[in-house]
Coordinates of C-alpha atoms in Angstrom, one line a residue:
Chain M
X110 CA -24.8 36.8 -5.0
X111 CA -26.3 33.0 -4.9
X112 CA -27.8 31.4 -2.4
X113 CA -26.2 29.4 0.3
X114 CA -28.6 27.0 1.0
X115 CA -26.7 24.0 -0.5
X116 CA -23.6 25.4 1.0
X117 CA -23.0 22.0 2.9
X118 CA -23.3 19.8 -0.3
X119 CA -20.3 21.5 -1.6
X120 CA -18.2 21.5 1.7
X121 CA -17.7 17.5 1.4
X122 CA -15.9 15.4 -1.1
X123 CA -17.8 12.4 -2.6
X124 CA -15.5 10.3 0.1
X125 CA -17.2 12.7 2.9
X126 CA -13.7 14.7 3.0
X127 CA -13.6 18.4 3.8
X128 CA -12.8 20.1 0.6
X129 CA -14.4 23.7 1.6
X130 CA -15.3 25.3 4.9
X131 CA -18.0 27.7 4.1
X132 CA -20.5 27.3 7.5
X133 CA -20.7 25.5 9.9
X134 CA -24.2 24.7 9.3
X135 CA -25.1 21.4 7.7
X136 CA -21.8 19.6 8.8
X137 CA -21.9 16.5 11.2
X138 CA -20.7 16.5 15.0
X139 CA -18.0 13.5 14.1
X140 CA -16.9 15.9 11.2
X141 CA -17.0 19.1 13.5
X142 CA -15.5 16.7 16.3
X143 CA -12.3 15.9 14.1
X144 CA -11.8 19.7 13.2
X145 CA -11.4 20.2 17.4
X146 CA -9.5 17.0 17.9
X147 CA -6.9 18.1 15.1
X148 CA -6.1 21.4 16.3
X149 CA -5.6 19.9 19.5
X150 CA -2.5 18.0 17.6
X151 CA -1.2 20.8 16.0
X152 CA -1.6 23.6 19.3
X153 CA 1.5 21.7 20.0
X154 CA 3.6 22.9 17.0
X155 CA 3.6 26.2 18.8
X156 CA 5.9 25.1 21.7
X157 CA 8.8 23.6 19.2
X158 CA 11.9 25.5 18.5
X159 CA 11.1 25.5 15.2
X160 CA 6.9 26.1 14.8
X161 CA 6.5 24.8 11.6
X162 CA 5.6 21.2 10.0
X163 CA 6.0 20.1 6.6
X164 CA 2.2 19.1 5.9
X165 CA 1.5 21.1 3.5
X166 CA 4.9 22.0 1.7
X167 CA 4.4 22.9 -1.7
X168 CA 0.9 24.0 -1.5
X169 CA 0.3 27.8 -2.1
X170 CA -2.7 29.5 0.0
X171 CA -4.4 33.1 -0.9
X172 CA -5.8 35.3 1.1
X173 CA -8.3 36.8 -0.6
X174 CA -9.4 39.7 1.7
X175 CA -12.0 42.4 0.4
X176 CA -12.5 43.3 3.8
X177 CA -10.7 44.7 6.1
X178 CA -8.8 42.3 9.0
X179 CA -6.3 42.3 11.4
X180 CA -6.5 38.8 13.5
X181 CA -8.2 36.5 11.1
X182 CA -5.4 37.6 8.4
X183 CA -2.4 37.2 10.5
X184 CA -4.0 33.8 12.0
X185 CA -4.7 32.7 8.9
X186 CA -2.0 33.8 7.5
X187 CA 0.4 31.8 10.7
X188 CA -1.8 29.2 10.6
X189 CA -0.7 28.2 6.3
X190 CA 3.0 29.2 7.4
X191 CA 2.8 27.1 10.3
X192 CA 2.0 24.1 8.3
X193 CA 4.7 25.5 5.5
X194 CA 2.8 26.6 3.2
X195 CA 3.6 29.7 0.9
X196 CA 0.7 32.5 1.4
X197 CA -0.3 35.3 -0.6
X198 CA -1.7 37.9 0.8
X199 CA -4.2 40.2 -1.4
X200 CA -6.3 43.3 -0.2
X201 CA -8.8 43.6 -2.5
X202 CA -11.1 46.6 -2.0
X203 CA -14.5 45.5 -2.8
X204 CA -16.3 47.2 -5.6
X205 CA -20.3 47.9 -5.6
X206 CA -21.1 47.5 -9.0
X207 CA -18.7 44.6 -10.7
X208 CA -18.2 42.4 -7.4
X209 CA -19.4 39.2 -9.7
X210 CA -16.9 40.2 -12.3
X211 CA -14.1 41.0 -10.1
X212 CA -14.0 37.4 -8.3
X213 CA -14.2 35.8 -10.9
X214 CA -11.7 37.5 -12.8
X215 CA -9.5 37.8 -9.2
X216 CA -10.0 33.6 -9.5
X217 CA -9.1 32.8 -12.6
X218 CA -6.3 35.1 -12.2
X219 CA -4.9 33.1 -8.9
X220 CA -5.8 29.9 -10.2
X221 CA -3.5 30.2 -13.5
X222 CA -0.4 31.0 -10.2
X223 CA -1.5 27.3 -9.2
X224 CA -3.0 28.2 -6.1
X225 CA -4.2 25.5 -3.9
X226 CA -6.9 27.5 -1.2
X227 CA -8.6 30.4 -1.0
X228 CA -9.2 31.9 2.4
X229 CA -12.0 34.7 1.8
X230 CA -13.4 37.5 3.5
X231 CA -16.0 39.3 1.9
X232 CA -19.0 41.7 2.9
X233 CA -21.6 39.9 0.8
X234 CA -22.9 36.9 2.4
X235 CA -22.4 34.1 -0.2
X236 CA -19.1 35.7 -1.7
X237 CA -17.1 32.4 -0.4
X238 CA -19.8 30.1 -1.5
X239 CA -19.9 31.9 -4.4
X240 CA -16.2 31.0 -4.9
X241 CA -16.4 27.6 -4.3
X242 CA -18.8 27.3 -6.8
X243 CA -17.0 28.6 -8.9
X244 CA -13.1 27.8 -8.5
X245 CA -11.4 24.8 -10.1
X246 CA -11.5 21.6 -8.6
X247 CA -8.1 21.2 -7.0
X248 CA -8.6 24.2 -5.5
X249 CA -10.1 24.6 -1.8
X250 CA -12.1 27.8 -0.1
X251 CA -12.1 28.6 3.5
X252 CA -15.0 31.4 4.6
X253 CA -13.5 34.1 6.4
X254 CA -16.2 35.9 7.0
X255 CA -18.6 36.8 4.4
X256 CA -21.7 39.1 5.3
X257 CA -23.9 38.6 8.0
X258 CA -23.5 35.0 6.8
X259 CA -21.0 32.9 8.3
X260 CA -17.3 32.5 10.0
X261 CA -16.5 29.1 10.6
X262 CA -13.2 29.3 11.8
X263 CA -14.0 31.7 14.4
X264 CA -16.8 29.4 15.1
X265 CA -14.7 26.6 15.4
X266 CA -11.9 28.4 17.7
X267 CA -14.7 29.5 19.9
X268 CA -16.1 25.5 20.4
X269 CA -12.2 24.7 20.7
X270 CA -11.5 27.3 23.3
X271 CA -15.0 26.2 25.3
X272 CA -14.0 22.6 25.4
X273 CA -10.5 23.2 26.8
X274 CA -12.4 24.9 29.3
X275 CA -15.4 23.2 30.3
X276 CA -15.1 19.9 28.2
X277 CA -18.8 18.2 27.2
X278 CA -20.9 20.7 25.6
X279 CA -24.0 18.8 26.9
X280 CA -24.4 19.7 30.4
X281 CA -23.4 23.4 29.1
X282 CA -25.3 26.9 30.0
X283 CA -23.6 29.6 27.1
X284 CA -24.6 33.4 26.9
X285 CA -24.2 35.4 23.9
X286 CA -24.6 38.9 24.1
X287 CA -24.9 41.6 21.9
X288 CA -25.5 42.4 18.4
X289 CA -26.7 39.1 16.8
X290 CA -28.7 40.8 14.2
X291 CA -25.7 41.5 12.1
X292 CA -22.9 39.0 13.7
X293 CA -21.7 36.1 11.2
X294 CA -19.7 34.9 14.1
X295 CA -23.2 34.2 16.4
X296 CA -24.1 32.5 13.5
X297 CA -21.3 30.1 12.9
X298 CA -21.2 30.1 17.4
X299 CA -24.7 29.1 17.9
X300 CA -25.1 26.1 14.9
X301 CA -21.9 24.8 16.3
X302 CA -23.1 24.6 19.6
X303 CA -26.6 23.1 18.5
X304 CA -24.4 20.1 16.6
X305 CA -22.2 19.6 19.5
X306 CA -25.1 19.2 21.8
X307 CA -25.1 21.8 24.3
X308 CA -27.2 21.9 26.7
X309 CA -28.5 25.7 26.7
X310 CA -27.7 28.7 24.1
X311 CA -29.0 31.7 25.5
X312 CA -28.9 35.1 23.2
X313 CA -29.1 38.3 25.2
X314 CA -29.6 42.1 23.4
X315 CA -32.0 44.6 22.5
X316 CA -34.5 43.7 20.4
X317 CA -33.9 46.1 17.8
X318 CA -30.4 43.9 17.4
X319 CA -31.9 40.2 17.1
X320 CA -33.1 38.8 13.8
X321 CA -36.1 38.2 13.2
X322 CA -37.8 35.0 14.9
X323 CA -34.3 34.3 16.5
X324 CA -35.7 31.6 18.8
X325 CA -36.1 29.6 15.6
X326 CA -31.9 28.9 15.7
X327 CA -33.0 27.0 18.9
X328 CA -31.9 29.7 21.4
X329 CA -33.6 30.9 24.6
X330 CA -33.8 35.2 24.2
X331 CA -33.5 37.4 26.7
X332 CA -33.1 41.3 26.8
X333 CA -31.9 41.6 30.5
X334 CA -28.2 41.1 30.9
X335 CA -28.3 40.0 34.6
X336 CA -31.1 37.6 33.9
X337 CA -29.5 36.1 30.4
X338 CA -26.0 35.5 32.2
X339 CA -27.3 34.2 35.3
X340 CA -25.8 30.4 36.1
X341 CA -23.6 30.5 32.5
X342 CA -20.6 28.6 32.1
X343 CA -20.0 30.3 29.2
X344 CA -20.6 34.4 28.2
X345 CA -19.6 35.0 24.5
X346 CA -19.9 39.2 24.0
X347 CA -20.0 40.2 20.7
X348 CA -18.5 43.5 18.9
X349 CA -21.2 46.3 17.9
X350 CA -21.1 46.5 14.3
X351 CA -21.9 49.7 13.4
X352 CA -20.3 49.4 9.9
X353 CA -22.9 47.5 9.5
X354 CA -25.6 49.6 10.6
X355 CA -27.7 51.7 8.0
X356 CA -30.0 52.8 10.2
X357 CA -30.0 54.1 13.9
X358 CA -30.4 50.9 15.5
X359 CA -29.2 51.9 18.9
X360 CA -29.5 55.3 20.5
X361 CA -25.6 55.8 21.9
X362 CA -22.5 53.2 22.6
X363 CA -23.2 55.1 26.1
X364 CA -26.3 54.4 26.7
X365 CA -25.8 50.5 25.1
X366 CA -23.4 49.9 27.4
X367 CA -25.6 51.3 30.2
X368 CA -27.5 48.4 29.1
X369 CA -25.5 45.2 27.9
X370 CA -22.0 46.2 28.5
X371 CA -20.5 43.9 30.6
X372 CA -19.1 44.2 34.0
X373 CA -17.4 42.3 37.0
X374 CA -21.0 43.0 38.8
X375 CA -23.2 42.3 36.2
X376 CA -21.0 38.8 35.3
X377 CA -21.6 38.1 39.4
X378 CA -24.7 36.0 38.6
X379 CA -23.2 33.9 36.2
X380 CA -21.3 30.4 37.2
X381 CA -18.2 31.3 39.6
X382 CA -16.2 29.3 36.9
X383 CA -17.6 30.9 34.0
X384 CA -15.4 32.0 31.0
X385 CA -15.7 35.0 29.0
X386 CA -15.1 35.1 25.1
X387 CA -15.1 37.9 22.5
X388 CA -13.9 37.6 19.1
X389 CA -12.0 40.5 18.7
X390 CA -11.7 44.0 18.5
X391 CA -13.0 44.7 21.6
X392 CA -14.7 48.3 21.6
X393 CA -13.3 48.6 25.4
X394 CA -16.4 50.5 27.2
X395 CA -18.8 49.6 24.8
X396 CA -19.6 45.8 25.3
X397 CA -17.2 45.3 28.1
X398 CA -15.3 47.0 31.0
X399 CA -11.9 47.1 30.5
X400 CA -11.0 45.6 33.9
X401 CA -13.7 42.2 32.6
X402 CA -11.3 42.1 29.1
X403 CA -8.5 42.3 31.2
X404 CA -9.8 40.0 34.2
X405 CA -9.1 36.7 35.4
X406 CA -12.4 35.2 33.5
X407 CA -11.4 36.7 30.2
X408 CA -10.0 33.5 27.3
X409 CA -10.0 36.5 24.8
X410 CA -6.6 36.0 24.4
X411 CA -6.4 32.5 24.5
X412 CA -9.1 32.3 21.8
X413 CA -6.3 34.4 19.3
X414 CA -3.8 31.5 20.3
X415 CA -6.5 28.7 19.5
X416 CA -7.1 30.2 16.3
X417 CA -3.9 29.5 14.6
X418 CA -4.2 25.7 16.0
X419 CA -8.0 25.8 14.5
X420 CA -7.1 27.1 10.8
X421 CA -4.6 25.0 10.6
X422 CA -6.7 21.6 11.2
X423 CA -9.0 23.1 8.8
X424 CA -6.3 24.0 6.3
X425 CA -4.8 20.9 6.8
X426 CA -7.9 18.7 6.4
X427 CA -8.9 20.6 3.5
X428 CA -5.6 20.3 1.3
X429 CA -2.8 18.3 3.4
X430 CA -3.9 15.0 1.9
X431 CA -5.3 16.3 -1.2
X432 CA -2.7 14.8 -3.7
X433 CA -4.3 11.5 -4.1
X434 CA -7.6 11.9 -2.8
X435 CA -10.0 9.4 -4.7
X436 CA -7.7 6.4 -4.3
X437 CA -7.9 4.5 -1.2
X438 CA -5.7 4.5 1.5
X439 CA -2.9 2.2 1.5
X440 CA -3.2 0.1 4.7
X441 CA -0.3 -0.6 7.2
X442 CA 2.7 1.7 8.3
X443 CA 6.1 2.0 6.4
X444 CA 8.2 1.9 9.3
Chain O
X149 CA 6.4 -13.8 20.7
X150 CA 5.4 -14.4 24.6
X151 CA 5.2 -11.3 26.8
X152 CA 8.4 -13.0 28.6
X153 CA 10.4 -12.8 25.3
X154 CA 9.5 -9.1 24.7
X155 CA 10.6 -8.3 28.5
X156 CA 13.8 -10.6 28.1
X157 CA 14.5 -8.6 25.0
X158 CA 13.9 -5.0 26.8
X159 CA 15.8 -6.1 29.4
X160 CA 18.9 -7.0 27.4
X161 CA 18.6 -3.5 25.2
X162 CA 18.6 -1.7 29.0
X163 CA 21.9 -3.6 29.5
X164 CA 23.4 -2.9 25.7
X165 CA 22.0 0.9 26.7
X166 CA 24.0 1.3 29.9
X167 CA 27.5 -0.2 28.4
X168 CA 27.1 2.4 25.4
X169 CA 26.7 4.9 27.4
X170 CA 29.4 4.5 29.7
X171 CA 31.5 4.1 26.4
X172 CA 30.4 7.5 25.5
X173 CA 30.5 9.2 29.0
X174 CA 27.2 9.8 28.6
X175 CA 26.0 10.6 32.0
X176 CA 22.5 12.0 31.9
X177 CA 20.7 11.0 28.5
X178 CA 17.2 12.6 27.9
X179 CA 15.0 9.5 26.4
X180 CA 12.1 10.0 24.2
X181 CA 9.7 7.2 22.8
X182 CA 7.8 7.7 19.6
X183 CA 4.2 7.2 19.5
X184 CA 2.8 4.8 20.3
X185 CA 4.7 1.5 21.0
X186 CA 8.4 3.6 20.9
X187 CA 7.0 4.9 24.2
X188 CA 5.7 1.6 25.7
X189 CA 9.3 0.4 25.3
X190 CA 10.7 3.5 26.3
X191 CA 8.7 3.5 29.5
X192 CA 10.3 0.1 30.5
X193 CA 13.8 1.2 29.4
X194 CA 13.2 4.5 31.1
X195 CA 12.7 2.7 34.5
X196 CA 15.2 0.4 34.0
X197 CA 18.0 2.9 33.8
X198 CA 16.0 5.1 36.3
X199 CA 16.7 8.3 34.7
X200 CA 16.1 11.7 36.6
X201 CA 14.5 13.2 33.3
X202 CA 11.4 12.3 32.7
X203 CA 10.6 10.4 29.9
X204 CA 9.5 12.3 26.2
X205 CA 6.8 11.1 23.7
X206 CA 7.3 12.4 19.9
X207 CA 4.3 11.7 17.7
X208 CA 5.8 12.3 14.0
X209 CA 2.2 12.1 12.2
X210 CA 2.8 15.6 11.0
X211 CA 6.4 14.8 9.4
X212 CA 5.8 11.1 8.0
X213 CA 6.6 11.0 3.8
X214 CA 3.3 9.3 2.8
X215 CA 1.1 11.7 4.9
X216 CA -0.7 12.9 1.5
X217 CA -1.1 8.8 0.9
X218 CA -2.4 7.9 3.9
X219 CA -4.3 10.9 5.2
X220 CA -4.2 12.8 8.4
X221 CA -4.1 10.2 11.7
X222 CA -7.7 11.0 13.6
X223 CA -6.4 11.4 16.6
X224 CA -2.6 13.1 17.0
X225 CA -1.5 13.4 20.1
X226 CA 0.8 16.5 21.1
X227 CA 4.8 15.5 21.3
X228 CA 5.3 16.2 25.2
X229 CA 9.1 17.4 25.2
X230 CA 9.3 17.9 29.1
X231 CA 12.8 19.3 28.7
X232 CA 14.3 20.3 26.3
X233 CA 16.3 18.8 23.7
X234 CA 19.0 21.6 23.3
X235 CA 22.6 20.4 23.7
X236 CA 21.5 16.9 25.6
X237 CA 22.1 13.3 24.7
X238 CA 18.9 11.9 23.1
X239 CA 17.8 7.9 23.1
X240 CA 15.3 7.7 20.6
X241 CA 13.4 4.6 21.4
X242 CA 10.8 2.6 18.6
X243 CA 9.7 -0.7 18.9
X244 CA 10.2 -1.9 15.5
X245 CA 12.8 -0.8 13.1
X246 CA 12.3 -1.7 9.2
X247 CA 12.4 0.5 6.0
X248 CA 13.7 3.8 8.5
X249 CA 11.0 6.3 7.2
X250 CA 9.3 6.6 10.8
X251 CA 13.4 7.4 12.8
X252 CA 13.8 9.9 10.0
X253 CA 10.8 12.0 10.4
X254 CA 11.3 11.4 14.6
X255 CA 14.6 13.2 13.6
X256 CA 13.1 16.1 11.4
X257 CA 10.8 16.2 14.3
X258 CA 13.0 16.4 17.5
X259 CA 15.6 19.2 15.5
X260 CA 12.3 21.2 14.9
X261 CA 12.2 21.4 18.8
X262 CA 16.3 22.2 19.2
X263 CA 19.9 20.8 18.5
X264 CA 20.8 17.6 20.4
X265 CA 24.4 16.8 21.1
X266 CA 24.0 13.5 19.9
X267 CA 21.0 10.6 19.2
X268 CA 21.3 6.9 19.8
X269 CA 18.5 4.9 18.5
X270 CA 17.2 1.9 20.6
X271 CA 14.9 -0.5 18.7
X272 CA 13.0 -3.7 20.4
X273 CA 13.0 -5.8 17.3
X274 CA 15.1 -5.1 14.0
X275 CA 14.0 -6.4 10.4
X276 CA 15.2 -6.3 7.0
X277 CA 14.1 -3.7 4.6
X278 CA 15.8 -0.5 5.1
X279 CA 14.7 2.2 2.6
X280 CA 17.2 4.8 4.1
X281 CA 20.9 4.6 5.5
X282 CA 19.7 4.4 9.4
X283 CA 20.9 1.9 12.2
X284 CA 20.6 1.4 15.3
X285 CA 22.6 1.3 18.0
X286 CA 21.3 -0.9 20.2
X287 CA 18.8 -3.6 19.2
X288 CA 16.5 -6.0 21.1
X289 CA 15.6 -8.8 18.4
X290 CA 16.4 -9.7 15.3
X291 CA 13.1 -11.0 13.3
X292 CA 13.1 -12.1 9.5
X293 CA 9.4 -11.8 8.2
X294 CA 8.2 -13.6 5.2
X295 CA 6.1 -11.9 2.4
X296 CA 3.1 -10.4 3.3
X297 CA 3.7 -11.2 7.0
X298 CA 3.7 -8.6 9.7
X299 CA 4.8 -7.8 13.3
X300 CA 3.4 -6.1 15.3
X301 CA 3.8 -4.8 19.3
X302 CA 0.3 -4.7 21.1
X303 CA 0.4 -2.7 24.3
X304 CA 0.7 -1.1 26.9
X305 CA 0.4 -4.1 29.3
X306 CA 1.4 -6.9 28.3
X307 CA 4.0 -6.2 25.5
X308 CA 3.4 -8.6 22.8
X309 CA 5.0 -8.8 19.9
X310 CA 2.4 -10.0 17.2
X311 CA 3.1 -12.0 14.1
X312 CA 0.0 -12.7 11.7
X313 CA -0.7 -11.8 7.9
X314 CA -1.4 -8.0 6.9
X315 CA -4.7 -7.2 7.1
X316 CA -6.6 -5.0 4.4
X317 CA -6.9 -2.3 6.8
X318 CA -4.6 -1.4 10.0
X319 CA -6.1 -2.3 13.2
X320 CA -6.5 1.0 15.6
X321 CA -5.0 1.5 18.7
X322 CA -1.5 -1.0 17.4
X323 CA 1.5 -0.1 15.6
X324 CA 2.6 -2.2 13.4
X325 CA 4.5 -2.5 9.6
X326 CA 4.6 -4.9 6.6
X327 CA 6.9 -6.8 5.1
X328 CA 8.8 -4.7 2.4
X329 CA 8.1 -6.0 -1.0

């Protein structure tokens, strides 16, 4: 797979537009800003009658899945329905050997249906840079999660829901915990968070489950729970990836959440008003008690809601006003 | 036009508003103001009938025709339906009323949140240059624009109603339209 390190010069149109989202890292806090602002808008469309708008009629949207998902796929897939768009939905199990081949070929093959986006998951970090790269240039691709790489949207969601919440980012204390070693979604969290100024990004785990020279991302580590929680606003858990996990990096999911499972005890040292976040599926008993998923502090649901509003600023921004891109913009309203 | 003019005008449209609704038996209209000078007018009309509903802003950025032209507006506000628009009598209020294309994507709009029983559409000043069969029912001015000449309503308080040349670029935070050609 390529590298990703010029990721962000292929996420922007030569007017500064956003024509991919494949990380979060590299784009500005005005451009991340406007991402936030517009699903503010469209989190609206869920209380008509009728949740739908006609933005981007006409436009077909693929998702391109070689992974398996639940709640990304149906947001996504809501999110391109909501704006009226027609979605394809493909499950694409990933293979080994030819996974070069088989995008490309899956690709060409989509593009010649006059697709407009590709939303892609993919176990190989790079797989939706990859695509980009790659795909014809009417045609847009979201990152759904590729690797231990990167997954904007559910970076994006996460800033959304923590502004509703707190507001200002800057005067901000935010915990995550877990595995950050293999989490795309720390990732995409924590350069978010640095470009929208907050004021503190703790990471809390075992060391065995931190990448290596973590404090580099311009977070503060700890490896007690109590201690990394203590005064946060904010406390983002994260799922144990053991799929992901070739080699024994923990001894038991009993003894980890002994550890760094979280409880209404261990969350007592944090703000009273703090908020707590996980992406989704929770392994109830693992990272959290059940009765913390299910408490009054938990935005876990909240965050699937916000997700649909999210994808579809994103969606929107990326091919809503794509038909004449390049020539300017006519000034004054036709009332 | 002077603040006094605009105020004269709203005042007469609350007046034109009250005798068609007694013509029509209307006796508890929900009124909504599109975004963002519909809903400074519609404020003003909304006290001046003193209506028990409170008053409903409809932002139609996501339904305008020349979205992929113009681009998505940075800063869409949510449309804030405080009741809802099944089986009621709607008064769609704008503040200027010229080529249509803005009343009908308010009305693709408020059906996507339920059925009225019936719209009336209130307009503070009317001008020539209707793209699409739509009238209003009660008007506020009359203003003739010559080519390349604007007007536009500058808010919240005062109302002014703004005549001047088209600039290259729209001015933020005003809503405003060109002469058709």
């Amino acid at each position: 797979m390529m590298s990703h390190a010029n990721a962000h010069d292929l996420q922007l149109d030569p007017a500064g537009h956003l024509k991919h989202l494949l990380t979060v890292e590299g784009l500005s806090r005005e451009l991340l800003t406007e991402v936030l602002d517009q699903a503010e808008g469209f989190l609206g469309v869920a209380q008509q009658a009728v949740k739908k708008v006609p933005l981007c009629r006409g436009k077909v949207v693929a998702n391109l899945f070689f992974e398996t998902s639940t709640r990304t796929r149906t947001t996504f897939e809501l999110a391109a329905k909501r704006l009226s768009a027609d979605v394809l939905n493909l499950n694409i199990a990933a293979s080994a050997t030819t996974k070069g081949e088989t995008l490309l070929d899956t690709l060409r093959n989509l593009e010649a249906m006059q697709v407009d986006m590709f939303v892609v998951r993919h176990a190989a970090s790079g797989a939706a840079h990859f695509i980009a790269s790659q795909a014809a240039p009417h045609v847009s691709v979201i990152n759904a999660g590729d690797g231990r790489h990167a997954h904007p949207t559910q970076g994006m969601l996460d800033m959304f829901t923590i502004r509703r919440h707190k507001g200002a980012f800057e005067n901000l204390r935010i915990a995550i915990v877990g595995d950050i070693l293999h989490s795309r979604v720390a990732r995409s969290q924590i350069a978010a968070l640095n470009t929208l100024g907050t004021g503190e990004i703790r990471v809390i785990g075992p060391r065995t489950l931190m990448p290596a020279q973590v404090e580099s991302l311009g977070v503060r580590v700890f490896d007690d729970l109590r201690e990394g929680v203590r005064d946060a606003d904010v406390v983002i858990m994260l799922r144990l990836q053991r799929e992901r996990m070739s080699v024994a990096l923990l001894p038991s999911e009993h003894e980890y959440f002994q550890l760094y499972g979280l409880t209404e005890e261990r969350l007592s040292t944090a703000r009273p008003d703090a908020i707590v976040m996980h992406p989704g599926p929770i392994n109830r008993g693992v990272e959290m008690d059940t009765q913390v998923a299910d408490g009054p502090r938990s935005v876990i649901l909240e965050q699937v809601s916000n997700g649909i509003a999210v994808r579809m600023a994103v969606i929107a921004m990326c091919i809503g006003t794509q038909n004449l891109r390049g020539q300017s913009a006519v000034g004054g309203l036709d009332d | 036009m002077d603040h006094a003019a605009v105020e004269t005008a709203i005042a007469a449209m609350g007046i034109g508003l009250q005798a068609l609704l007694e013509r029509r038996h209307i006796t508890a209209p929900l009124m909504v103001g599109i975004h963002t000078g519909g809903v400074w007018v519609a404020e003003r009309l909304h006290a001046e009938l003193a209506l028990a509903d409170p008053l409903g802003h409809l932002d139609i950025s996501y339904y305008r025709d020349d979205f992929s032209r113009i681009g998505m507006h940075p800063q869409v506000r949510p449309s804030h339906l405080p009741v809802t628009v099944e089986n009621r009598h709607i008064i769609l209020v704008d503040d200027v009323l010229q080529t249509g294309r803005t009343i009908r994507a308010a009305l693709n709009t408020l059906f996507d949140y339920g059925r009225p029983k019936s719209v009336i559409l209130a307009v503070l000043a009317e001008l020539d240059g209707r793209h699409l069969p739509i009238e209003p029912n009660v008007v506020g001015l009359h203003a003739r624009l010559a080519a390349g000449e604007r007007i536009k309503l500058t808010g919240p308080a005062p109302l002014v109603l703004v005549r001047g040349r088209a600039p290259a670029k729209p001015a933020p935070k005003t809503h405003q339209v060109e002469a058709a050609p």
